[in-house]
Tab-separated table of C-alpha atoms in Angstrom:
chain	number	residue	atom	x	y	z
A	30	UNK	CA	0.000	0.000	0.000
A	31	UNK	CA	3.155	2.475	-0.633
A	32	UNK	CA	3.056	5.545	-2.268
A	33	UNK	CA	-0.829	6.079	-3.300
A	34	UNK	CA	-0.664	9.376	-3.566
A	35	UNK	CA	2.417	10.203	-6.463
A	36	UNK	CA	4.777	12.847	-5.881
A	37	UNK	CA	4.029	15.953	-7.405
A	38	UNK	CA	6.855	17.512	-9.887
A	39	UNK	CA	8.659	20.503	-10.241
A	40	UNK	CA	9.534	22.924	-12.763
A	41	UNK	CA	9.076	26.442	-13.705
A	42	UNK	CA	6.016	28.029	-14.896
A	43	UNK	CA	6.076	31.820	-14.818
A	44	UNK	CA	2.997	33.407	-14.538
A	45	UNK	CA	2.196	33.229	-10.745
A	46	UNK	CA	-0.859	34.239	-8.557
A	47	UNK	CA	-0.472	38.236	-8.190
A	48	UNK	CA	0.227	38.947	-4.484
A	49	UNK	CA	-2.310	40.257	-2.128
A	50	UNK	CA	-2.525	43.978	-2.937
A	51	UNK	CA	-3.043	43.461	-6.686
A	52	UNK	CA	-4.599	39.470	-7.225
A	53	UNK	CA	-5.367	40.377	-10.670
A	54	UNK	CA	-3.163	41.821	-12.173
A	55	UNK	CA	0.984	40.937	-11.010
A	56	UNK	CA	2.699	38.602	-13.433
A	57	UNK	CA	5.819	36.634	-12.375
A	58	UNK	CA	8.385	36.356	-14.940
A	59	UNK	CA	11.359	33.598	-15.010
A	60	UNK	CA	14.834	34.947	-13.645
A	61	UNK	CA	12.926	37.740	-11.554
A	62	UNK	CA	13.462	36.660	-7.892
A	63	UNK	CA	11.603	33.691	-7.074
A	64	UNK	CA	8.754	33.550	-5.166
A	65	UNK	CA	8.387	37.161	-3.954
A	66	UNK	CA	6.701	37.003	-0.480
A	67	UNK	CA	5.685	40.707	-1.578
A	68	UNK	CA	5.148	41.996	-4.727
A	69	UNK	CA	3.377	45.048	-4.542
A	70	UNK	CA	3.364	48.040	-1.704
A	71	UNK	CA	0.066	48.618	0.212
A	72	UNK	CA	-1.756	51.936	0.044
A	73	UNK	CA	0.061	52.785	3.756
A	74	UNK	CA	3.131	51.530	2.904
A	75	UNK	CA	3.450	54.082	-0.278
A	76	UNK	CA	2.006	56.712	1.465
A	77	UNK	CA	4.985	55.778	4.438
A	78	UNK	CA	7.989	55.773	1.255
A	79	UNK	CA	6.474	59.024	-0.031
A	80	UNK	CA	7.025	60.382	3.383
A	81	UNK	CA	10.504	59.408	3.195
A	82	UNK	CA	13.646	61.574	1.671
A	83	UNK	CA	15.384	59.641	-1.159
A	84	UNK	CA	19.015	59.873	-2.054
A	85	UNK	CA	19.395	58.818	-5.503
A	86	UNK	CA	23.234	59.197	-5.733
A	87	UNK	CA	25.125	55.954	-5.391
A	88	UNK	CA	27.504	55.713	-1.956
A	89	UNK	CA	31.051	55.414	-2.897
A	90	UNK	CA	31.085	53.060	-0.212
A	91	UNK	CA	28.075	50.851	-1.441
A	92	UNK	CA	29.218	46.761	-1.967
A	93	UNK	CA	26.593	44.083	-3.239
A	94	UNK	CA	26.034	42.851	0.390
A	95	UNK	CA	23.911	46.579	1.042
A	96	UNK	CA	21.524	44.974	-1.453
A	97	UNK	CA	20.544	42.099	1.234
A	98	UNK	CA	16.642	41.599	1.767
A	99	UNK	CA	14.724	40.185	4.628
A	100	UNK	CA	11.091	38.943	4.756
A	101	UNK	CA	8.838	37.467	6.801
A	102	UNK	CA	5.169	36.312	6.140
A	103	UNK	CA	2.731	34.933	9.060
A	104	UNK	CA	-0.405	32.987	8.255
A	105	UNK	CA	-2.693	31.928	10.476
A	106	UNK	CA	-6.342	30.234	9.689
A	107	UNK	CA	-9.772	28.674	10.596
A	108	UNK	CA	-12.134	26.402	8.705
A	109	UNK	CA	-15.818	24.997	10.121
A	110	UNK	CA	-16.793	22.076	8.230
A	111	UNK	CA	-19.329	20.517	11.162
A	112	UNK	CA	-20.606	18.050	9.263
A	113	UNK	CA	-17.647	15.310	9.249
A	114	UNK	CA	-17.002	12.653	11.516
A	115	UNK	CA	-13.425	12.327	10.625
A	116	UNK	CA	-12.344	15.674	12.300
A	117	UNK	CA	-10.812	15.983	8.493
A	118	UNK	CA	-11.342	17.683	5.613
A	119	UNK	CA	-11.383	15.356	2.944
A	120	UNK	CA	-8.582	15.828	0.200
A	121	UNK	CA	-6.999	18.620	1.586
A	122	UNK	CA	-3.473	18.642	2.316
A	123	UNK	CA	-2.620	22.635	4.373
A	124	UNK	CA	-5.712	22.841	5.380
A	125	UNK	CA	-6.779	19.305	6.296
A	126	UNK	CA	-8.138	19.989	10.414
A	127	UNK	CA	-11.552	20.628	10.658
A	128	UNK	CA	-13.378	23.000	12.965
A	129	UNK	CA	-9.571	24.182	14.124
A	130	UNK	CA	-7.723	27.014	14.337
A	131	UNK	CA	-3.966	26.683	12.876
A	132	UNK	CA	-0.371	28.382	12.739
A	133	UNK	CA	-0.154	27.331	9.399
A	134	UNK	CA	3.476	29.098	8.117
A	135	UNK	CA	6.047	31.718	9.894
A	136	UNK	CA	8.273	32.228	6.699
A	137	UNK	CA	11.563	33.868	6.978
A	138	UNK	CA	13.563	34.834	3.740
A	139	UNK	CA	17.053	36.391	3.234
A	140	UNK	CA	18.121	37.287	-0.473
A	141	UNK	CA	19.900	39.295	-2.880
A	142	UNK	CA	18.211	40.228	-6.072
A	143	UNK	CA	20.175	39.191	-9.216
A	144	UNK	CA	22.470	41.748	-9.426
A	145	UNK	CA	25.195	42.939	-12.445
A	146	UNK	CA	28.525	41.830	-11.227
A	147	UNK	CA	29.932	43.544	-14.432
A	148	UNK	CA	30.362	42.240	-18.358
A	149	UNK	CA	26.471	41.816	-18.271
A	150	UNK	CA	26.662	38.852	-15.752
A	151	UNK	CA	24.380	38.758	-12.946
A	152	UNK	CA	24.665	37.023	-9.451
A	153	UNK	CA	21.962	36.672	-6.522
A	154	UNK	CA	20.300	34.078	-4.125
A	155	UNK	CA	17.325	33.310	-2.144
A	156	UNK	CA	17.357	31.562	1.367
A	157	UNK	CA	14.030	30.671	3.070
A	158	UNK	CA	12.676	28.617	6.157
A	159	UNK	CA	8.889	27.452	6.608
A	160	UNK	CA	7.315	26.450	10.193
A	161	UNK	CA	4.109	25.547	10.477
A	162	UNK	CA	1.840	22.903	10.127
A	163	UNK	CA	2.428	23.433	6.394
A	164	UNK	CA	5.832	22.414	6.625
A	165	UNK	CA	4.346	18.860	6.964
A	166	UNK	CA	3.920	18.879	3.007
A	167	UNK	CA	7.126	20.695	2.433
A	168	UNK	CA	10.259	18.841	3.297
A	169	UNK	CA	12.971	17.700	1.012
A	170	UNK	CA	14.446	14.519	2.065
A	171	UNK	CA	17.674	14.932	3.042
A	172	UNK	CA	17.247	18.650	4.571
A	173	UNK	CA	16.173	18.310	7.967
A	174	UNK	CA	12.948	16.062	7.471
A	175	UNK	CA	11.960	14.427	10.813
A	176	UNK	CA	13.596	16.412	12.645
A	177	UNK	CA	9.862	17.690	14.279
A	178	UNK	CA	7.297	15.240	13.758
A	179	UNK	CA	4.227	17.050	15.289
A	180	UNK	CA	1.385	18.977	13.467
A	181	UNK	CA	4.053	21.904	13.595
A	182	UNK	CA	7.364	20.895	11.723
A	183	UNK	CA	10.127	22.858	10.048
A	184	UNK	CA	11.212	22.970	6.753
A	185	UNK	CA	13.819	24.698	4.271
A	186	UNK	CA	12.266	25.681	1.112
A	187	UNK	CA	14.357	27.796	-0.579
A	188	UNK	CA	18.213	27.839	-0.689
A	189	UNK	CA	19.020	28.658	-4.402
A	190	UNK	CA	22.311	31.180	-6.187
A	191	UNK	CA	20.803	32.607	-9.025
A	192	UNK	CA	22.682	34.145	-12.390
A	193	UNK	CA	22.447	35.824	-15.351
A	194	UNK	CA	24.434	35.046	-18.059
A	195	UNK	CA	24.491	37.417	-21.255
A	196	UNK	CA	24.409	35.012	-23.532
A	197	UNK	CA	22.679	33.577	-26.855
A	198	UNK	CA	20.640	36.497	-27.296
A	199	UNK	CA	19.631	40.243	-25.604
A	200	UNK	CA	17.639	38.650	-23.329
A	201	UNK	CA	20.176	35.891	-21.954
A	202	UNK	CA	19.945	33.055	-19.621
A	203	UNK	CA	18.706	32.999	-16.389
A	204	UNK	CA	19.495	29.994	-14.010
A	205	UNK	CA	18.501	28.707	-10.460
A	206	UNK	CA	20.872	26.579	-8.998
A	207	UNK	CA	19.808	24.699	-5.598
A	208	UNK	CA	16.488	23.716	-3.750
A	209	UNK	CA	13.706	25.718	-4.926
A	210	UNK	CA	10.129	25.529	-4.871
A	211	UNK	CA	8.268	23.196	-7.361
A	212	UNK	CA	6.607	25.750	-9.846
A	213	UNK	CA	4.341	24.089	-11.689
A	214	UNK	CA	0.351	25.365	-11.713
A	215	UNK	CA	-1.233	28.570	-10.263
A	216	UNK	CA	-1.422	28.524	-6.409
A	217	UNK	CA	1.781	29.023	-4.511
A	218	UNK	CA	2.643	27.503	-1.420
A	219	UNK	CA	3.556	30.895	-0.192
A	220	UNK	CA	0.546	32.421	1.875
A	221	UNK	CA	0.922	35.648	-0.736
A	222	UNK	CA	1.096	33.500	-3.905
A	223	UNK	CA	-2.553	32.359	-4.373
A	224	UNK	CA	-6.069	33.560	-3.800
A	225	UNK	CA	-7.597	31.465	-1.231
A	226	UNK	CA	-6.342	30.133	2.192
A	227	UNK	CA	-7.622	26.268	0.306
A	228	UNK	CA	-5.713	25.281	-2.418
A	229	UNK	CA	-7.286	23.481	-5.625
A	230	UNK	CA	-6.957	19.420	-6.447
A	231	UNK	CA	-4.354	20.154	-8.661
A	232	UNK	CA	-2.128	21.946	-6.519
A	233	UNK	CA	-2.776	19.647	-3.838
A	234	UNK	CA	-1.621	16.372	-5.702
A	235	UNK	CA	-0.030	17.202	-9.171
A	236	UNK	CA	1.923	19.986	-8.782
A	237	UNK	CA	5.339	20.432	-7.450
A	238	UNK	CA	5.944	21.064	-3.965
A	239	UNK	CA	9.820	21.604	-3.601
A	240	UNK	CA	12.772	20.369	-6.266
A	241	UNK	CA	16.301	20.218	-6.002
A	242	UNK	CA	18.934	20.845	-9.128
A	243	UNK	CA	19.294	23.649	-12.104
A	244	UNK	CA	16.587	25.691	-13.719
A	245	UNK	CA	17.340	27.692	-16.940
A	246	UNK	CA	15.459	30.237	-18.704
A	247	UNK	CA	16.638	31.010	-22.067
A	248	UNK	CA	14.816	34.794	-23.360
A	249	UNK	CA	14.744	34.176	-26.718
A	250	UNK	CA	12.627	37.590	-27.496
A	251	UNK	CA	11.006	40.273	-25.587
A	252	UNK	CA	7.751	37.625	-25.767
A	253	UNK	CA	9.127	34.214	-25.854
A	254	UNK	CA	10.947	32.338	-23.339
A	255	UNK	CA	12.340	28.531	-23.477
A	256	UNK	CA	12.257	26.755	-19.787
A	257	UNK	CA	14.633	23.610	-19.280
A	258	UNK	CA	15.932	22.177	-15.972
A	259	UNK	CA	16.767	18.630	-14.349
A	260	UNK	CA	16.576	18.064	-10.502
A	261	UNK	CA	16.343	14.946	-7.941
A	262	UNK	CA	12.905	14.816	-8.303
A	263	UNK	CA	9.671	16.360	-5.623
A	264	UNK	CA	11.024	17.189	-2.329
A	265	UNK	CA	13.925	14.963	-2.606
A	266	UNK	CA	17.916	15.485	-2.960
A	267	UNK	CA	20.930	13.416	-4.342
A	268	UNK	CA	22.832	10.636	-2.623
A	269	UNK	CA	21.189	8.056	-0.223
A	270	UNK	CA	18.057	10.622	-0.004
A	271	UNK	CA	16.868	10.486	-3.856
A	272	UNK	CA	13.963	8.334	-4.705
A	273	UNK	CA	15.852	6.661	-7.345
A	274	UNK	CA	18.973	6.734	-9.941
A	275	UNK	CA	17.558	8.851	-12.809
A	276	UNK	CA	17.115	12.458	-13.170
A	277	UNK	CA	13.818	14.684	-13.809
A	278	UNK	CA	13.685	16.894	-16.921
A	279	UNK	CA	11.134	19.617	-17.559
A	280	UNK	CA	11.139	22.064	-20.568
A	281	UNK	CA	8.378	24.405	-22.169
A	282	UNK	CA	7.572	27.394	-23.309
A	283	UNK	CA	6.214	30.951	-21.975
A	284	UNK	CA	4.996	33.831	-23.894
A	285	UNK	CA	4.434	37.184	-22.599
A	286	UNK	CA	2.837	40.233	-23.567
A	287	UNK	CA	-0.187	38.520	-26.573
A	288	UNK	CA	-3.018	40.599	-27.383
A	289	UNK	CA	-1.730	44.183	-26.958
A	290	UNK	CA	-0.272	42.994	-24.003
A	291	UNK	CA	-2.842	41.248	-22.118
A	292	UNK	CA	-2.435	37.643	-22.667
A	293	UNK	CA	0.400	35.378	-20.934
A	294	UNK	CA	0.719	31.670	-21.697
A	295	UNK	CA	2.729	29.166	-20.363
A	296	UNK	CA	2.978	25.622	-21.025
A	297	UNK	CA	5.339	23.479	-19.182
A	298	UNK	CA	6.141	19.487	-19.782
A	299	UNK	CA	8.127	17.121	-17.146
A	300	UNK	CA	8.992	13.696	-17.374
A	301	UNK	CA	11.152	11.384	-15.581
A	302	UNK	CA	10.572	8.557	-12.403
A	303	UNK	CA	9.218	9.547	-9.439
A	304	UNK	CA	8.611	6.374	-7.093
A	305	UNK	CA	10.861	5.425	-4.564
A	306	UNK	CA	13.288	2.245	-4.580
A	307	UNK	CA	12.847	2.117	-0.922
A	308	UNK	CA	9.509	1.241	-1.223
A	309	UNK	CA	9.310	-0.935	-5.100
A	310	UNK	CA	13.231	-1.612	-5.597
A	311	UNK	CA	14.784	-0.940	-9.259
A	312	UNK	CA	11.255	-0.587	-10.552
A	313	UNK	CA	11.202	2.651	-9.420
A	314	UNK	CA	14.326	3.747	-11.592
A	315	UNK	CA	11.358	2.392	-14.957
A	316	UNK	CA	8.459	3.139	-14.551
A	317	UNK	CA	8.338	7.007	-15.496
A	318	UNK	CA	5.638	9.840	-14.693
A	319	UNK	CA	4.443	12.285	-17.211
A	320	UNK	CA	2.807	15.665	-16.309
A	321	UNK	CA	1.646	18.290	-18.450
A	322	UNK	CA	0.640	21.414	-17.445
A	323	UNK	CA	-0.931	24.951	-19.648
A	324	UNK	CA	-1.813	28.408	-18.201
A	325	UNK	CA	-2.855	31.386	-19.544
A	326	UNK	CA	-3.905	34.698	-17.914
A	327	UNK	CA	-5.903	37.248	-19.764
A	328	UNK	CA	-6.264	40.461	-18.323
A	329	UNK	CA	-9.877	41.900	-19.080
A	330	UNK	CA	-8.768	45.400	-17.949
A	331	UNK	CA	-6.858	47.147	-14.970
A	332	UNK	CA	-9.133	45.497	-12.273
A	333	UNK	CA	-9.994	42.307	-13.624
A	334	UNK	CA	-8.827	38.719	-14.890
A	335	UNK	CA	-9.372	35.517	-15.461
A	336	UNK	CA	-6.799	32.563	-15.694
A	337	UNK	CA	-7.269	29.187	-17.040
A	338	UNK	CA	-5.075	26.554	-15.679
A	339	UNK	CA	-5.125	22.472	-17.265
A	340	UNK	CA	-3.118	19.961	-15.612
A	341	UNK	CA	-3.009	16.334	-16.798
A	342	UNK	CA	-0.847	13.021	-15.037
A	343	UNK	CA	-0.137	10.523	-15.858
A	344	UNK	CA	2.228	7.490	-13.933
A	345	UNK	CA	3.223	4.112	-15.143
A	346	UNK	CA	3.279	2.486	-11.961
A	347	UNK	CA	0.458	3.128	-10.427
A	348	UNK	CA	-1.843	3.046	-13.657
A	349	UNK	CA	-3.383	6.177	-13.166
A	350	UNK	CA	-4.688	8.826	-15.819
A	351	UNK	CA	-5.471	12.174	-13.505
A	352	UNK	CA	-6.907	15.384	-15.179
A	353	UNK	CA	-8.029	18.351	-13.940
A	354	UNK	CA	-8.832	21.584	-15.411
A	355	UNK	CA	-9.473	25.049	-12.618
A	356	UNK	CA	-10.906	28.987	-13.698
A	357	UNK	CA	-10.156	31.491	-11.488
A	358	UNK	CA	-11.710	35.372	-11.689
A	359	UNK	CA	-10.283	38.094	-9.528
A	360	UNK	CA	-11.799	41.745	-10.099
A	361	UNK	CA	-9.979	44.581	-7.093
A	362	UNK	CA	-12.965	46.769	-6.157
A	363	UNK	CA	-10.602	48.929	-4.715
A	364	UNK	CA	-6.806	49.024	-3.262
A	365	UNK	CA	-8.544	47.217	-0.344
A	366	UNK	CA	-10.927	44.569	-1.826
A	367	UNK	CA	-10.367	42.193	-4.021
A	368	UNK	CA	-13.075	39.865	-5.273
A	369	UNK	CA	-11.848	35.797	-6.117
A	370	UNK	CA	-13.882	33.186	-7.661
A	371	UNK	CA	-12.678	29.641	-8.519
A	372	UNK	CA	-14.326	26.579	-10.329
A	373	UNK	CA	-12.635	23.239	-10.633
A	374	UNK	CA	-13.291	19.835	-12.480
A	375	UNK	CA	-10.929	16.942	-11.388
A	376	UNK	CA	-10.769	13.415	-12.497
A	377	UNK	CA	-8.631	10.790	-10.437
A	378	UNK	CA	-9.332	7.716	-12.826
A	379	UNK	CA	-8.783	5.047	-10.247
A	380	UNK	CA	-8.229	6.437	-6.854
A	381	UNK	CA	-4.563	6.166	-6.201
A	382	UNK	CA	-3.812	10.025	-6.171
A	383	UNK	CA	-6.293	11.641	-4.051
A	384	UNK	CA	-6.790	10.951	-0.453
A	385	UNK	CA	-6.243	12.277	3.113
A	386	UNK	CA	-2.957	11.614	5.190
A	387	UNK	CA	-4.053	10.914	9.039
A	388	UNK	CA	-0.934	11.238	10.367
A	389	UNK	CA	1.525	14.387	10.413
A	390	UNK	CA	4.616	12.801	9.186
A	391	UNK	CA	2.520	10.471	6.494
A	392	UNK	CA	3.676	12.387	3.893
A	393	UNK	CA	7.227	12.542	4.764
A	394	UNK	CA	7.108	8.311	5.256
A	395	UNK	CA	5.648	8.456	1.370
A	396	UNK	CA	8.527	10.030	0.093
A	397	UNK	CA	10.645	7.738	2.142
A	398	UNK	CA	9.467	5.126	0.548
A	399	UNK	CA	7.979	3.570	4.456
A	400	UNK	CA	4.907	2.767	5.452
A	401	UNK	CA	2.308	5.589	6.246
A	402	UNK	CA	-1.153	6.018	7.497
A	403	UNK	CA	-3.539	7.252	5.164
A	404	UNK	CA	-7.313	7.388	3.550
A	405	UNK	CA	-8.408	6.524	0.116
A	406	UNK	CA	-11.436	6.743	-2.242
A	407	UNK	CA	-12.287	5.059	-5.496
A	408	UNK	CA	-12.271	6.779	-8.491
A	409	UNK	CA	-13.785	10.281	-8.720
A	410	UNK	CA	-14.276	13.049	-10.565
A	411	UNK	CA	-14.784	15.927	-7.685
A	412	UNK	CA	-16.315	19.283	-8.680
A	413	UNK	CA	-15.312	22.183	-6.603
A	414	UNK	CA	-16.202	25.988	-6.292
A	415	UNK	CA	-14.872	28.834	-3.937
A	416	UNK	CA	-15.898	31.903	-3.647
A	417	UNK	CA	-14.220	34.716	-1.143
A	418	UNK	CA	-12.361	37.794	-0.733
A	419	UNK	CA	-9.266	39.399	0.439
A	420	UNK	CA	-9.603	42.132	2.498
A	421	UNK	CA	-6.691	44.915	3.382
A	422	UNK	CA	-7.881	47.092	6.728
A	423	UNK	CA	-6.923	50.543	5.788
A	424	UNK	CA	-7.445	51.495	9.050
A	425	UNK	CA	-5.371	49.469	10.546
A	426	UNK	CA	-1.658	51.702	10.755
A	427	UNK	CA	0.860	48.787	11.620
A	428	UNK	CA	4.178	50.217	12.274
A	429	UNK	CA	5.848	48.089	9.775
A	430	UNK	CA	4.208	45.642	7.259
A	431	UNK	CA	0.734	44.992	5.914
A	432	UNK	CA	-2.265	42.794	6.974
A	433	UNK	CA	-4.842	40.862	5.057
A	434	UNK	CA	-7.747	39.143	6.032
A	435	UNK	CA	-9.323	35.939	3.591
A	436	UNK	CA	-12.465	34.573	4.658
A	437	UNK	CA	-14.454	32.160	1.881
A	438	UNK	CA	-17.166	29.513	1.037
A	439	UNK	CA	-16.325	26.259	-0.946
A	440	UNK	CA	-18.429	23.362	-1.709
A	441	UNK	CA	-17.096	20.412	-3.068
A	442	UNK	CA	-18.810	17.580	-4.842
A	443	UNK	CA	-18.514	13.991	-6.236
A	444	UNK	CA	-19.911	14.314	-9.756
A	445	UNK	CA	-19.720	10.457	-10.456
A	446	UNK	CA	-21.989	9.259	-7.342
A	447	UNK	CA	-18.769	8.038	-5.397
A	448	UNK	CA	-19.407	9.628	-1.428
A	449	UNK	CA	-16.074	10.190	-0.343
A	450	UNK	CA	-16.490	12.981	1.919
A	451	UNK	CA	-17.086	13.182	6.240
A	452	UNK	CA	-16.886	9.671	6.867
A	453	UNK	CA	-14.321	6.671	6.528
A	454	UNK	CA	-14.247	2.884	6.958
A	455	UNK	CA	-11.582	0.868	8.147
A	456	UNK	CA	-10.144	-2.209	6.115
A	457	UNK	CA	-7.976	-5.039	6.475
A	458	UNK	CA	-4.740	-2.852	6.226
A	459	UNK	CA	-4.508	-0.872	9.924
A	460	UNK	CA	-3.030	1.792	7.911
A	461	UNK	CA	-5.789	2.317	5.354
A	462	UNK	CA	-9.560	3.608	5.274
A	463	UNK	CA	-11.811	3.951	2.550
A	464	UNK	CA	-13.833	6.214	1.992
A	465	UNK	CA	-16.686	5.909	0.315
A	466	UNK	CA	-19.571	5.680	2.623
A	467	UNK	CA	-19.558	9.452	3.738
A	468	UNK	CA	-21.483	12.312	2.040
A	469	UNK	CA	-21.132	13.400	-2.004
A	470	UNK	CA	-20.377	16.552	-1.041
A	471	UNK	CA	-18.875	18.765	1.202
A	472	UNK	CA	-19.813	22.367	2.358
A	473	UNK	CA	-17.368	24.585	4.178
A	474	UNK	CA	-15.735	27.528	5.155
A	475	UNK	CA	-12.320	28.882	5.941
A	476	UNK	CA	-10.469	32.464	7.063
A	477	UNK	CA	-6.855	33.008	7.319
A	478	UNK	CA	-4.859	35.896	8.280
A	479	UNK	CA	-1.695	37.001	6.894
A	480	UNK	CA	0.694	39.584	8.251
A	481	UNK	CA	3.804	40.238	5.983
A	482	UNK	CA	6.763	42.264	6.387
């Protein structure tokens, strides 16, 4: 019963989730510092900088290490979902305790944005530390992993050099070298990198959660980028922690700026084996796992967009064909509103990707390749919509940093008459339930809180 959830993949797809002040509209491109935790200044904090005298003559005595930045981002949530009898929400990975209040991330960064080191080369980095109860779906095996094993863990997720090298055309190449996260899909793990404090199927169980090796981005034109990489595989490293002996490729392709500028597309392929010899021996080193992955943002006007994101998985091993294909709308009704709507249709053809880990170092025993606790349905295809908003306090004058308030409504629904939700069954394996004798559907609610400095 190993590994019945796959590990979700990594590579780089550039058009991200605009950050809280501006969900619309902010656009992520490759080589630009990965993973902002803040991309856009609140209404107080440029009214605070225009307050402030600036010098724009450079200090003879300025060096590259003035250019250091620090950032930290707390989220904290609550979802009510009083209708299970598993204490669980079903399928849901961050956000997976019911009716309870969580410390779900306390992220600390340090970096240095690519800067020219002369001759047109470039030279930065990003260091970053989760913990949280969200660092239970973070690790990378070999970095610290078990080293908590409670609800609240700890959990590197970002220790990268980046570069720019001025080469093959005006644009150049931009490379990641290191642990970074997965970047596959629309939602973020970040707290400021997605719209809702839930996260969709696909982000959940298809796409990448952390990756470990070299990511280049080759600007071929002002619109067209070319994405190739290779890495350990998800959340894993080299040596005695990788899952097995051959590497992970990814490549694709991004374009930027379509329709007078109000179009991106991305579409990102990966390929390569991602089960464990631990748990199947030198199988794992054949059987390969294919994901593709398409997005495209179109921005309406200055307020409002919609994104379309298609995901489809496939893995030799465990037979499984899983699809899914999420809309999201976001419309700012002013610098402290913003309005988000999602829709999602997801297909799991035979049940061995989505489920529900009961115990909070399940997920790090998967990727070990050991035995772990967990709950699983039969096929589905699960329908899901969210609606909800994120909300900016003007009035609230912090002294440093901004805060934002996300409260929403989801329902989510078995459209094939499977009734996975609010209830489980044990079998003959004391690590396994099955569910499919709960509900077809699930109504709740959620509300997190994010400060960010």
């Amino acid at each position: 019963m190993f590994l019945r959830r796959p590990l979700p993949v990594g590579m780089w797809l550039t058009m991200q989730l605009a950050a809280l002040p501006a969900l619309a509209q902010e656009k992520v491109i490759p080589g630009d510092s990965a993973r902002p935790l803040v991309l856009e200044e609140t209404p107080a904090e440029k009214a605070q900088a225009d307050k402030e005298e600036v010098n724009l003559k450079t200090s003879k005595n300025h060096t590259w290490f003035d250019d250091l930045e620090g950032h930290l981002v707390v989220e904290a949530g609550v979802n009510g979902n009083p209708w299970t009898h598993t204490g669980r929400n079903w399928a849901q990975s961050y956000v997976d305790r019911a009716n309870t209040a969580t410390l779900n991330q306390i992220t600390g960064t340090l970096s240095h944005p690519t800067t020219d080191i002369g001759g047109g080369y470039g030279i930065g980095f990003v260091f970053e530390v989760l913990y949280g109860s969200d660092a239970r779906f973070n690790p990378t095996i070999g970095m610290g992993d078990g080293n908590l094993t409670g609800i609240y863990q700890w959990a590197p997720t970002q220790a990268h050099i980046d570069a720019h090298l001025p080469w093959l055309s005006k644009g150049g190449i931009d490379l990641q070298i290191g642990q970074q996260y997965g970047i596959q899909g629309f939602e973020g793990t970040d707290a400021l990198e997605r719209p809702f404090y839930s996260y969709n199927y696909s982000s959940d169980y298809i796409v990448p959660f952390e990756t470990v090796g070299v990511l280049a981005t080759w600007h071929m034109t002002d619109t067209v980028a070319w994405v190739m990489g290779v890495n350990a595989g998800n959340s894993t490293t080299f040596g005695g922690a990788k899952n097995n002996k051959r590497p992970k490729g990814y490549f694709g392709v991004q374009l930027t700026g379509l329709a007078d500028g109000n179009l991106d597309v991305a579409a990102i392929a990966y390929l390569g084996p991602q089960q464990s010899v631990y748990a199947i021996g030198n199988l794992a080193n054949q059987k390969m796992e294919y994901v593709g992955d398409i997005l495209a943002t179109y921005k309406l006007n200055t307020t409002t967009s919609i994104t379309l994101n298609g995901t489809y998985y496939h893995d030799d091993y465990l037979q499984d064909d899983v699809y899914g294909v999420t809309t999201y709308f976001a419309h700012d009704f002013s610098p402290s509103l913003t309005f988000n709507a999602r829709g999602e249709i997801f297909r799991d053809n035979n049940g061995q990707l989505v489920g529900a880990n009961t115990s909070p170092m399940s997920y790090v025993n998967e990727l070990r390749g050991r035995p772990y606790s967990y709950d699983q349905a039969p096929g589905t295809t699960y329908g899901e919509l969210t609606v909800g908003v994120t909300y900016r306090p003007e009035f609230l004058k912090l002294p440093r940093g901004s805060f934002s308030l996300r409260p929403e409504v989801r329902l989510d629904k078995s459209l094939n008459g499977t009734r996975p939700f609010n209830r489980v069954s044990p079998t003959d394996d004391p690590n396994v339930n099955l569910a499919n004798n709960g509900t077809n559907n699930m109504f709740w609610f959620s509300c997190d809180a994010i400060w960010s400095y």
